[in-house]
Short mmCIF file of C-alpha atoms in Angstrom, two decimals:
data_model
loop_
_atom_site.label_atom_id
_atom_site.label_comp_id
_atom_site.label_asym_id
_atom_site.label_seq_id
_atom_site.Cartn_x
_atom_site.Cartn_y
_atom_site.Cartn_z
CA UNK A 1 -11.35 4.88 12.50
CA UNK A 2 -14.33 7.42 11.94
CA UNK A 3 -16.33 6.41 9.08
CA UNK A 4 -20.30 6.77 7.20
CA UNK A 5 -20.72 4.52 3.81
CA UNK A 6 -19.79 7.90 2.38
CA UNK A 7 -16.67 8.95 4.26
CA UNK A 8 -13.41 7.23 5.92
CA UNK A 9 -11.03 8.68 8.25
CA UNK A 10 -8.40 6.74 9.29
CA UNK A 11 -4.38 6.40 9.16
CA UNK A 12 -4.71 5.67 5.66
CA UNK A 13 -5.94 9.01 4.61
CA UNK A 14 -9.59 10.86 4.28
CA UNK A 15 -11.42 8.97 1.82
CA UNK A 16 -14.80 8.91 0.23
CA UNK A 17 -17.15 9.03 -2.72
CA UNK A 18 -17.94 11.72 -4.74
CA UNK A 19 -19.84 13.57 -4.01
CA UNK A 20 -21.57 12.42 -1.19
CA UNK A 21 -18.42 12.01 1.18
CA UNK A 22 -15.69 13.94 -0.57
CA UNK A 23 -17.40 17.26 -1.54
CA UNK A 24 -15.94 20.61 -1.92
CA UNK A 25 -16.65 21.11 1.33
CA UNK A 26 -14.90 18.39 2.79
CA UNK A 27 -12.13 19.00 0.48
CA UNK A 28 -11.27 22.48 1.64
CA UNK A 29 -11.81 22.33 5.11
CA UNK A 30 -9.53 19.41 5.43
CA UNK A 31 -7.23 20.96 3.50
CA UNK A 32 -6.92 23.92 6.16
CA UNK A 33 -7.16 21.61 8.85
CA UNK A 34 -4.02 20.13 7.82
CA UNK A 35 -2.55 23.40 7.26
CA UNK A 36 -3.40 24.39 11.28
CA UNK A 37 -1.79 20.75 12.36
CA UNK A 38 2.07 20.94 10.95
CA UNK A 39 2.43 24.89 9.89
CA UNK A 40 3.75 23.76 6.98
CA UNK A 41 6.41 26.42 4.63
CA UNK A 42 6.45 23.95 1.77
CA UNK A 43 3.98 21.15 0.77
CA UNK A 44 4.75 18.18 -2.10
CA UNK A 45 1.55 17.71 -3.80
CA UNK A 46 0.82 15.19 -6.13
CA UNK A 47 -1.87 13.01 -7.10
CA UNK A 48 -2.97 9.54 -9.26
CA UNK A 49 -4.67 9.65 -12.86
CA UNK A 50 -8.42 9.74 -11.24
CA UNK A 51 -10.46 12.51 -13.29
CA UNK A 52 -12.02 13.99 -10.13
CA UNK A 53 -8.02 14.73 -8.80
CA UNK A 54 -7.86 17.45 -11.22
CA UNK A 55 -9.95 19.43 -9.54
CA UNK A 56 -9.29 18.18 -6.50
CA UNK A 57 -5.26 19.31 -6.78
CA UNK A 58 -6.43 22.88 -8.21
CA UNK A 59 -8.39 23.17 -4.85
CA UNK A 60 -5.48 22.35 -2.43
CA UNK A 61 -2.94 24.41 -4.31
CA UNK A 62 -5.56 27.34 -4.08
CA UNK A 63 -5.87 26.66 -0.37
CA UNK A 64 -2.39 26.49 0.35
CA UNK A 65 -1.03 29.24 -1.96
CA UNK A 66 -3.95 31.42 0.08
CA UNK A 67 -2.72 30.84 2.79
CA UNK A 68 1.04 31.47 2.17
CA UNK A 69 2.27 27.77 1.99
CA UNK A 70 4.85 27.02 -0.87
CA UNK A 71 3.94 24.51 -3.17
CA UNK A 72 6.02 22.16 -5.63
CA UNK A 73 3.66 20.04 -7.70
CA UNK A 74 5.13 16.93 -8.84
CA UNK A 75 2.25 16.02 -10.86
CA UNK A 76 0.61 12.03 -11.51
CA UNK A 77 2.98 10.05 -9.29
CA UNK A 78 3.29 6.83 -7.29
CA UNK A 79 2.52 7.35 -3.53
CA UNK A 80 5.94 6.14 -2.33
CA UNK A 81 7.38 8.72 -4.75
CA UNK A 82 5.58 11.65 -3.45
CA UNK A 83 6.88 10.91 -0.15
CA UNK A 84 10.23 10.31 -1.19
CA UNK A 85 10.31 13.95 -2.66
CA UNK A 86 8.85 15.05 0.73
CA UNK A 87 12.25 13.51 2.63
CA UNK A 88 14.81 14.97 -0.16
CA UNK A 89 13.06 18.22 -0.33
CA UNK A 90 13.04 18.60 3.41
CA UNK A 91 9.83 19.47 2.90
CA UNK A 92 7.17 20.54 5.61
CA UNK A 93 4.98 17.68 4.35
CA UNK A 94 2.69 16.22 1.62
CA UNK A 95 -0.50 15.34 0.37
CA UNK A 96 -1.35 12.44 -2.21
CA UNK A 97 -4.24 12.54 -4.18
CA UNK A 98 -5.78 9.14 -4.48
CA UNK A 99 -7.55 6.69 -3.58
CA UNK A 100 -5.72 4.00 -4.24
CA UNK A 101 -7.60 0.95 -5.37
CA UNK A 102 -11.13 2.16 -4.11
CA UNK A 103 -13.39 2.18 -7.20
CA UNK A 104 -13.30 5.05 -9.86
CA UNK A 105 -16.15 7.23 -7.85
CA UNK A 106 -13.88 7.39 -5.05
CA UNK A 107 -10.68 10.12 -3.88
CA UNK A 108 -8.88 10.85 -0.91
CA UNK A 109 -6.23 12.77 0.70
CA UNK A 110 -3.05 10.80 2.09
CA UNK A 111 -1.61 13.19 4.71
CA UNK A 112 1.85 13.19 4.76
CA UNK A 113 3.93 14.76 7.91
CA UNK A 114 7.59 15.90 8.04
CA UNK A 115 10.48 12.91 6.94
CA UNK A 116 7.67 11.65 4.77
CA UNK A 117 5.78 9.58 7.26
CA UNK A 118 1.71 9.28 7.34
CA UNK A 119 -0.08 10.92 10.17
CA UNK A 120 -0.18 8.38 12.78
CA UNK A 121 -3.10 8.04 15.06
CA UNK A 122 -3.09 10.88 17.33
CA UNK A 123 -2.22 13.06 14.31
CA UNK A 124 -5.25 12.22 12.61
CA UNK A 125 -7.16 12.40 15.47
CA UNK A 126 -5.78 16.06 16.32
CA UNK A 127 -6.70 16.75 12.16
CA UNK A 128 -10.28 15.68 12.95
CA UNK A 129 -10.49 17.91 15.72
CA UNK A 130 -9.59 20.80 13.69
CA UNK A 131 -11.59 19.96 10.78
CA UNK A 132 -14.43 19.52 12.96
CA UNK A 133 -14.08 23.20 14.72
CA UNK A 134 -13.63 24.91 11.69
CA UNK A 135 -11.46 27.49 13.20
CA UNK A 136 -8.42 28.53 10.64
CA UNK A 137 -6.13 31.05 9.86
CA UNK A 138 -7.33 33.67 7.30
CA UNK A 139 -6.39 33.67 4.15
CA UNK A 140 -3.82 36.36 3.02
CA UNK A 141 -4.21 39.18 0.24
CA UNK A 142 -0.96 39.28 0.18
CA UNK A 143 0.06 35.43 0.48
CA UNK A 144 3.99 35.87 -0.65
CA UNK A 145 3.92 31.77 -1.68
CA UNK A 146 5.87 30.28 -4.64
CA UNK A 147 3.88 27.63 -6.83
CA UNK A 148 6.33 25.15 -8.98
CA UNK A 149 5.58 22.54 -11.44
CA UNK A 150 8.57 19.76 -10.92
CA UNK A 151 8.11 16.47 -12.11
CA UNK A 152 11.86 16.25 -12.65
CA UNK A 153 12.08 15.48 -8.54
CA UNK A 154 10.84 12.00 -9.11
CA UNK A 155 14.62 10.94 -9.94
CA UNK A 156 15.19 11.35 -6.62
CA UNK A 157 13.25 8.34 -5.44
CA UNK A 158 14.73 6.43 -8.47
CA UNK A 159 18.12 7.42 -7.46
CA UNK A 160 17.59 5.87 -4.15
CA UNK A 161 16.46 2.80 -5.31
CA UNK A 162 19.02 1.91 -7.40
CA UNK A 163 21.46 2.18 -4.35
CA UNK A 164 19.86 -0.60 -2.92
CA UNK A 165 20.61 -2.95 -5.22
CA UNK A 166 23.58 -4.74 -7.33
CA UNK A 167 22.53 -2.42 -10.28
CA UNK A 168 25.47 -4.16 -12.45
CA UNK A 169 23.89 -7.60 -11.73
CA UNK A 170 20.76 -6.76 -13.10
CA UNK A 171 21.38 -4.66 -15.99
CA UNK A 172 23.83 -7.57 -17.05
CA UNK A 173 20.89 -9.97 -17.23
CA UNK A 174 18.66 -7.21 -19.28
CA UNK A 175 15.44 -8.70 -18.04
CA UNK A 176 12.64 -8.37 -20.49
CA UNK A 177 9.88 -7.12 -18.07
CA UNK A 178 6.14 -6.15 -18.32
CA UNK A 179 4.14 -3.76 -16.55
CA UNK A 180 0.43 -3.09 -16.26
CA UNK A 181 0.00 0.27 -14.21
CA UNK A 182 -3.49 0.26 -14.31
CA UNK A 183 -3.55 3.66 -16.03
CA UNK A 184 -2.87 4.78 -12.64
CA UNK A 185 0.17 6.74 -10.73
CA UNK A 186 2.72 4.66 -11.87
CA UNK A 187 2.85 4.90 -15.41
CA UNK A 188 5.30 6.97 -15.71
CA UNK A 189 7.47 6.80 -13.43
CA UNK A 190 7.97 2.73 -13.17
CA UNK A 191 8.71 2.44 -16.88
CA UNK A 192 11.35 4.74 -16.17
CA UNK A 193 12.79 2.71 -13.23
CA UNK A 194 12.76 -0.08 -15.17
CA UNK A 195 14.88 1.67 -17.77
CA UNK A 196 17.22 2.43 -15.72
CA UNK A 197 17.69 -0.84 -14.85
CA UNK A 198 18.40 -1.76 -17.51
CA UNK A 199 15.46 -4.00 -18.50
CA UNK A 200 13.14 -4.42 -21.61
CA UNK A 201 9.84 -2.57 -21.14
CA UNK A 202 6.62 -3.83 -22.12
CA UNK A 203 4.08 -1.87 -21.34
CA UNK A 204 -0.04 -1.96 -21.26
CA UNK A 205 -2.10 -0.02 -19.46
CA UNK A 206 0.68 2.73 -18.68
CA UNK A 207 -0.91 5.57 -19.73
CA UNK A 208 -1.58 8.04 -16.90
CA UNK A 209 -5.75 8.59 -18.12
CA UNK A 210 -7.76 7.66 -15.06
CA UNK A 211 -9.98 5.35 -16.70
CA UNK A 212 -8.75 1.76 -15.30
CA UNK A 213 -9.24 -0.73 -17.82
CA UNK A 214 -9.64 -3.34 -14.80
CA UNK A 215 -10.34 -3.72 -10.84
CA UNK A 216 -7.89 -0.96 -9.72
CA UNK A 217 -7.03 -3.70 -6.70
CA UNK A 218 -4.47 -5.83 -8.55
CA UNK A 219 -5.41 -9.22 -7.98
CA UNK A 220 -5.16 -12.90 -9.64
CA UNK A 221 -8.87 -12.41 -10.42
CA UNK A 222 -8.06 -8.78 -11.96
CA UNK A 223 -5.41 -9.59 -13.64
CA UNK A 224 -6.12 -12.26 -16.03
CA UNK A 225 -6.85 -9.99 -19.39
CA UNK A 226 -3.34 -8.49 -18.33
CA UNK A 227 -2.02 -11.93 -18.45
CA UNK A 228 -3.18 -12.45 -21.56
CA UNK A 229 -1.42 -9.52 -23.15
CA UNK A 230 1.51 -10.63 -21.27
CA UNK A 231 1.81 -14.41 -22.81
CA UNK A 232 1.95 -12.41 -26.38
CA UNK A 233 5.54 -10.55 -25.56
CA UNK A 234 8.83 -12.65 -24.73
CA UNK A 235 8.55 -10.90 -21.06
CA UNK A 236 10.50 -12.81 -18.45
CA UNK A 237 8.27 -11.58 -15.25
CA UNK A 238 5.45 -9.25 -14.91
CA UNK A 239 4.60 -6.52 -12.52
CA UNK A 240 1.16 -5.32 -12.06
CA UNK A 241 -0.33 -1.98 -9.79
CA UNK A 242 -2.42 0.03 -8.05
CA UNK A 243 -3.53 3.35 -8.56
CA UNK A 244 -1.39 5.05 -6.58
CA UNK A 245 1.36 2.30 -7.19
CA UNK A 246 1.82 1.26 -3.61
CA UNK A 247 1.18 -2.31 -4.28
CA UNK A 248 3.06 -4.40 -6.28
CA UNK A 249 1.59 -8.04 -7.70
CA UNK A 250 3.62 -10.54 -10.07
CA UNK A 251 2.64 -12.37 -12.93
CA UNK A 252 5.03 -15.39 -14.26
CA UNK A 253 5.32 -17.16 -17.57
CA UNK A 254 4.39 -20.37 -16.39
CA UNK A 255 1.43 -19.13 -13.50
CA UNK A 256 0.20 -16.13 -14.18
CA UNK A 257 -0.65 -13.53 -11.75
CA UNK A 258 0.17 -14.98 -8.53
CA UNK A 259 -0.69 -14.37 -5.16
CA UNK A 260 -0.21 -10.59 -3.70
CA UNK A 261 1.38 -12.59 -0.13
CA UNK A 262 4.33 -13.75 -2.29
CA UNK A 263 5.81 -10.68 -3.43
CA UNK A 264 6.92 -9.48 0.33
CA UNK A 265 8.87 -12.52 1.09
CA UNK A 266 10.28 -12.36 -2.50
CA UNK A 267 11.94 -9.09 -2.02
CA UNK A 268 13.06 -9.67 1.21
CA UNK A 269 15.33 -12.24 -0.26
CA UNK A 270 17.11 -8.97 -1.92
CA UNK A 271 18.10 -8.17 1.88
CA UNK A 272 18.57 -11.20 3.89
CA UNK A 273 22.17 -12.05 2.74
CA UNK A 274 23.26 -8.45 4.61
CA UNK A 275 20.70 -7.57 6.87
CA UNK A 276 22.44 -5.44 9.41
CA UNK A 277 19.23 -6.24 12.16
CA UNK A 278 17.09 -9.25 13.31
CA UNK A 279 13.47 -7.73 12.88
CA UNK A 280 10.89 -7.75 10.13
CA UNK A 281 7.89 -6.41 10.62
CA UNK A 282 4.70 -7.34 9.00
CA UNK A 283 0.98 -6.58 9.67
CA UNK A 284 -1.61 -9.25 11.51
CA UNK A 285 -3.26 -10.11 8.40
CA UNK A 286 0.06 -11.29 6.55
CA UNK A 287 0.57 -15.21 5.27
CA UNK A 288 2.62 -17.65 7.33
CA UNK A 289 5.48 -17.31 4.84
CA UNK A 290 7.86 -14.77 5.76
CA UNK A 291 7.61 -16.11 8.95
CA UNK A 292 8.92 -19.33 7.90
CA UNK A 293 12.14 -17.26 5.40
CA UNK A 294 13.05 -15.87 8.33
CA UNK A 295 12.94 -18.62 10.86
CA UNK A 296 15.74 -20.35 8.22
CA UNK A 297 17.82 -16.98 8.67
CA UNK A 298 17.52 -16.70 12.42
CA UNK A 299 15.67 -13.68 12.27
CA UNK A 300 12.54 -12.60 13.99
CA UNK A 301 9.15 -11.48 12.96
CA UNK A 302 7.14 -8.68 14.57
CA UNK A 303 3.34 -8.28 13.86
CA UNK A 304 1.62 -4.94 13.69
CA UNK A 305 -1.58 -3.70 13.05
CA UNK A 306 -3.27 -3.44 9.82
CA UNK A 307 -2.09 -0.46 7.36
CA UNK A 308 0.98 1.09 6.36
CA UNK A 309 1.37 3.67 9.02
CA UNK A 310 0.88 1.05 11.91
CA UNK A 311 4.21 -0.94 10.34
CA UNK A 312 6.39 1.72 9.73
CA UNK A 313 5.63 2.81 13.45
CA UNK A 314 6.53 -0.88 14.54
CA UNK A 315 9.42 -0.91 12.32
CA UNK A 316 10.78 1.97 14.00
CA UNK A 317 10.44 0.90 17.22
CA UNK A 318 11.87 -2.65 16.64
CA UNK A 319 14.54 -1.40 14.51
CA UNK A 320 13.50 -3.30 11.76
CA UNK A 321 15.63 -3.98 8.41
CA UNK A 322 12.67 -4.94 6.55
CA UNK A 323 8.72 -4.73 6.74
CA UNK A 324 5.53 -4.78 4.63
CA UNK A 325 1.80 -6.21 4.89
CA UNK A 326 1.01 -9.15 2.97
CA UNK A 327 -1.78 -6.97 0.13
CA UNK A 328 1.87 -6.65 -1.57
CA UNK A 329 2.99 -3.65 -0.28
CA UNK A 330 7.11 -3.82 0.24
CA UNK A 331 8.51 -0.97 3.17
CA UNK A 332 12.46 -0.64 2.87
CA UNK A 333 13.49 1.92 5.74
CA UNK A 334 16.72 2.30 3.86
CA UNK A 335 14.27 4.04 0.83
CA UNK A 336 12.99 7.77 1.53
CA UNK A 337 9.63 6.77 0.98
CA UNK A 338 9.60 4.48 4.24
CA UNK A 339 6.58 2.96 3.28
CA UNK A 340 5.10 0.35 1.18
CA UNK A 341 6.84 0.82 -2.24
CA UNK A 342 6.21 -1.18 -5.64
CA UNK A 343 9.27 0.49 -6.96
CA UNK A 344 11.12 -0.66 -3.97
CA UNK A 345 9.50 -4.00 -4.56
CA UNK A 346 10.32 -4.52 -8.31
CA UNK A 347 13.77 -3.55 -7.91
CA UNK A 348 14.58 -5.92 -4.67
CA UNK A 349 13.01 -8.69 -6.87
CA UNK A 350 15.03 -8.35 -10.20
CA UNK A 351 17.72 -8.23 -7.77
CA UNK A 352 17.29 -11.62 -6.06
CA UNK A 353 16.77 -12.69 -9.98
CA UNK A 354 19.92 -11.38 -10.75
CA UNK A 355 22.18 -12.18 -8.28
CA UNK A 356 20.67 -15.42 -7.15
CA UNK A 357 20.86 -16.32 -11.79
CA UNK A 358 17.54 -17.77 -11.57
CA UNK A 359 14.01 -17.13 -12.97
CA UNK A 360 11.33 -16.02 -11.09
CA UNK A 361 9.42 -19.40 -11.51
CA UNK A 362 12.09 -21.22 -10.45
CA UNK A 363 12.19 -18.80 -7.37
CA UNK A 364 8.51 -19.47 -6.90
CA UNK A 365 9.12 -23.52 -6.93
CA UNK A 366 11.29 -23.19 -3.58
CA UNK A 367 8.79 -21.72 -1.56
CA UNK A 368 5.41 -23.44 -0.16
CA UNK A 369 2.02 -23.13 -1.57
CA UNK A 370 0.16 -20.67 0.46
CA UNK A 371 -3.95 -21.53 1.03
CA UNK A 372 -5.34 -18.13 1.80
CA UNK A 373 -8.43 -16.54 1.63
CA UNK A 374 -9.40 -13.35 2.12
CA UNK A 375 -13.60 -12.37 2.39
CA UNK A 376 -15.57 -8.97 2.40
CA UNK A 377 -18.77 -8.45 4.34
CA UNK A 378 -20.83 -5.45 4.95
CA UNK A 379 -20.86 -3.83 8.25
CA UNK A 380 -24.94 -3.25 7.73
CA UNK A 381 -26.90 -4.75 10.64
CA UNK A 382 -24.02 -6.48 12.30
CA UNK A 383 -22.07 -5.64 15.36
CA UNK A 384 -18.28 -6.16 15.45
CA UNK A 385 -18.21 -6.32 19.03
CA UNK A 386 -21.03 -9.35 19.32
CA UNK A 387 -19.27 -11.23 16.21
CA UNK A 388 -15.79 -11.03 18.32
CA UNK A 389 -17.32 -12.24 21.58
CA UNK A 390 -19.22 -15.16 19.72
CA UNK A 391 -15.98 -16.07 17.57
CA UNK A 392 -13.50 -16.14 20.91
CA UNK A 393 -16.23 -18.50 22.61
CA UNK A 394 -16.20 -20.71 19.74
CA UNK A 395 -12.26 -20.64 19.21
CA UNK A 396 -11.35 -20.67 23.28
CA UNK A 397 -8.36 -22.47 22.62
CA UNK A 398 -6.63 -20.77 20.50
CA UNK A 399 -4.12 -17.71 20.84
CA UNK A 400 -5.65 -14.25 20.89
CA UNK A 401 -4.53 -10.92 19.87
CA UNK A 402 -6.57 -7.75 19.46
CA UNK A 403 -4.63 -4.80 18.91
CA UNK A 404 -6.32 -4.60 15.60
CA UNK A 405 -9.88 -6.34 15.58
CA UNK A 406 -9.41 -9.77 16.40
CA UNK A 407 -6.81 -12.50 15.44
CA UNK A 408 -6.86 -15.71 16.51
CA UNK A 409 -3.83 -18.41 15.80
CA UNK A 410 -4.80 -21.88 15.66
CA UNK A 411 -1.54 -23.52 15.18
CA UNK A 412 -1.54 -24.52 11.84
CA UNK A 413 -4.04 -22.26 11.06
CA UNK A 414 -5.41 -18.85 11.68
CA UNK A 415 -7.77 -15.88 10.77
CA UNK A 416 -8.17 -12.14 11.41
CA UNK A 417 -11.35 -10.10 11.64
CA UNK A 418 -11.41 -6.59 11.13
CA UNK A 419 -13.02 -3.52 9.53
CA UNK A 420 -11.63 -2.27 6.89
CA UNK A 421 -9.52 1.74 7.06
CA UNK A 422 -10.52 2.13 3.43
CA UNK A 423 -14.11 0.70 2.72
CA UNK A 424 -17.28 0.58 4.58
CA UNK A 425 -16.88 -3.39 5.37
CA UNK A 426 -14.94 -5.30 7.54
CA UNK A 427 -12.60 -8.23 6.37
CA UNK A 428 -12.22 -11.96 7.25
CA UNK A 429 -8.82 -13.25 6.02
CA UNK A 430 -7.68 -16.77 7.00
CA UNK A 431 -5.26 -19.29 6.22
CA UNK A 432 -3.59 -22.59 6.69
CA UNK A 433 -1.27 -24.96 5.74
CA UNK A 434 -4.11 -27.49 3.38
CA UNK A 435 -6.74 -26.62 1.40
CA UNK A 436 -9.17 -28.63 3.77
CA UNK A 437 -8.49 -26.81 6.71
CA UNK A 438 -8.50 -23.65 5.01
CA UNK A 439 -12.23 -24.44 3.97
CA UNK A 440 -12.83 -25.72 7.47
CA UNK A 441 -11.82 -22.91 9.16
CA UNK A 442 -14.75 -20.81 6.91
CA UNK A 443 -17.06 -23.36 7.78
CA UNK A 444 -16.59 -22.62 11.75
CA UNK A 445 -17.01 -18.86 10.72
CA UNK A 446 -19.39 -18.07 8.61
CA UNK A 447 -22.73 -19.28 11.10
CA UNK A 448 -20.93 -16.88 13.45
CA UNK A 449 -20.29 -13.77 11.13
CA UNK A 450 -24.38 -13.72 10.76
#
């Protein structure tokens, strides 16, 4: 990952503030770098609600259309959506405006290759280059490239969805459901998922202005005015977003919002019975429970690195049925999007409602409490590399593995340390099975994080 506090590159996109990282400049000579990587004929573009993507989307159609790249806009969108057009289209590739759930002042571009994957590392890497050089094609006076305005492809990603699931089971049980899309990407488009299966919508927060009326990161903290609103409707579960609508976090009658780490394993109950492999994949920084669903099935868990494009690359290579990262975010490789997916996620979990006739706090009592805890710190005046040598000193005994930062399994317990691909800090996220040793385990760290 290349980064400053005012710009990130990394597999999860090009991100930064505005305007001190993501400036016109930055915008337009990424844009053409892109173009020079995958000599694209036809680029999806869409973006989330943030005010600043406006501007940013006229840029990047301007620079594309310039350069005689076809564009089809699909207009305020989930990420997984956007890349689910990519695959149907058989487009060249796409690019997602959005920052996800960075803070208002923030945008970025998620790069999006051929069959609707992510750059992975060498890609972005080769995209720096170019960026860097400043070397592109000219622009053309006579550019001969088609612009289109198609929200209408977004059924395609719905379509796909609903093939993955007993769609008569669930429409039978007409869930009464409610959604808080932050203002963000998804409100639109889940609503009308939800619709078509068959459920009763109610809705806050689901209009597509930019201004989020909460953390964008959907969180149990976050989420507690949306809880509120939800305890005065006769909803049956809640589902609660991210900008960009990659994430998915539950809310129940009886707990409220509830752990992000819970909603992976829940949907992966949706796929279990037929699973046609043995792997799941799931990223370093993921809780101990899916590890123990699929222990019960006979199935085996992989471990990747941190983010979205590191999974699906795992998940590929292991052959995976099923995959995710723990932040919420649900990959089904049998969904175009191939990539973490609320819509994928809400769907799997009114299905294991559905078919399994059983609520979702009911669901919830069957599965162990999870003690987790996940810290920010800033990267100012401290050196990864001296906090990793100090903390494998300290924890000699335990089981190491540093393909992404450090992780160190203690048994019963375990934590990861990493910087962050989206912010300027690096993470600390630990758990175990009691609330002691989780607070333990912080104890032992924190004199060594200094």
């Amino acid at each position: 990952m290349k980064s400053t506090q005012s710009l990130l590159v990394s597999v999860s996109g090009i991100r930064g503030t505005i305007p001190d990282g993501l400036n016109l400049k930055v915008i337009l000579n990424f844009t053409q770098a892109f173009i020079e990587l995958i000599r694209p004929k036809l680029v999806i573009l869409g973006r989330d609600s943030r005010p600043s993507g406006v501007y940013i989307e006229r840029i990047v159609e301007g620079v594309l259309l310039a350069k005689g790249v076809h564009v089809i806009n699909i207009g305020i969108v989930p990420t997984p959506t956007l890349k689910a057009v990519v695959v149907t289209t058989k487009a060249s590739g796409g690019i997602m405006i959005s920052a996800s759930h960075n803070p208002i002042q923030w945008n970025a571009f998620k790069f999006i290759g051929k069959k609707g994957f992510f750059l992975n590392p060498t890609q972005v890497k080769n995209l720096t280059h170019l960026y860097q050089k400043e070397k592109f094609t000219p622009i053309k006076h006579i550019p001969k490239a088609n612009f289109q305005f198609e929200p209408r492809y977004v059924k395609s990603h719905i379509e796909a969805i609903l093939k993955r699931v007993n769609l008569n089971a669930i429409r039978k049980r007409k869930f009464k459901v409610f959604i808080d899309a932050v203002n963000g990407g998804g409100s639109l488009v889940v609503p009308q998922l939800l619709e078509e299966l068959g459920c009763k919508v109610n809705k806050v927060f689901c209009e597509p202005t930019g201004i989020f009326p909460r953390e964008p990161e959907p969180t149990p903290h976050s989420l507690q005015k949306t809880y509120r609103f939800m305890k005065q409707t006769d909803s049956e579960v809640g589902f609660a977003l991210d900008p960009d609508a990659d994430r998915l976090v539950l809310l129940t009658p009886q707990r409220g919002p509830i752990l992000e780490e819970y909603t992976l394993p829940l949907s992966l109950f949706s796929v279990l019975p037929n699973a046609k492999g043995t792997n799941v994949v799931v990223n370093l920084s993921s809780s101990f429970i899916t590890q123990n669903i699929l222990e019960s099935f006979r199935k085996n868990l992989i471990r990747s690195k941190v983010g979205e494009a590191n999974v699906v690359a795992k998940m590929i290579q292991s052959k995976a049925f099923f995959g995710g990262e723990g932040n919420g975010g649900v990959i089904d490789p049998e969904i175009p999007s191939f990539g973490r997916d609320s819509l994928a996620g809400i769907a799997h979990i009114l299905n294991v409602l559905a078919t399994e006739q059983t609520t979702i706090d009911k669901k919830l009592n069957t599965l162990p409490k999870i003690f987790m805890e996940k810290r920010a710190y800033s990267l100012k005046d401290r050196d990864l590399k001296l906090i990793y040598q100090k903390v494998k000193t300290r924890f000699s005994h335990g089981n190491f593995d540093m393909q992404d930062g450090l992780r160190i399994d203690l048994g019963d317990r375990w934590f990861h340390i990493r910087p962050s691909n989206t912010e300027p800090i690096f993470r600390v996220i630990a758990e175990a099975r009691t609330e002691n040793d989780l607070k333990f385990t912080f104890a032992q760290l924190e004199p060594l994080l200094k």
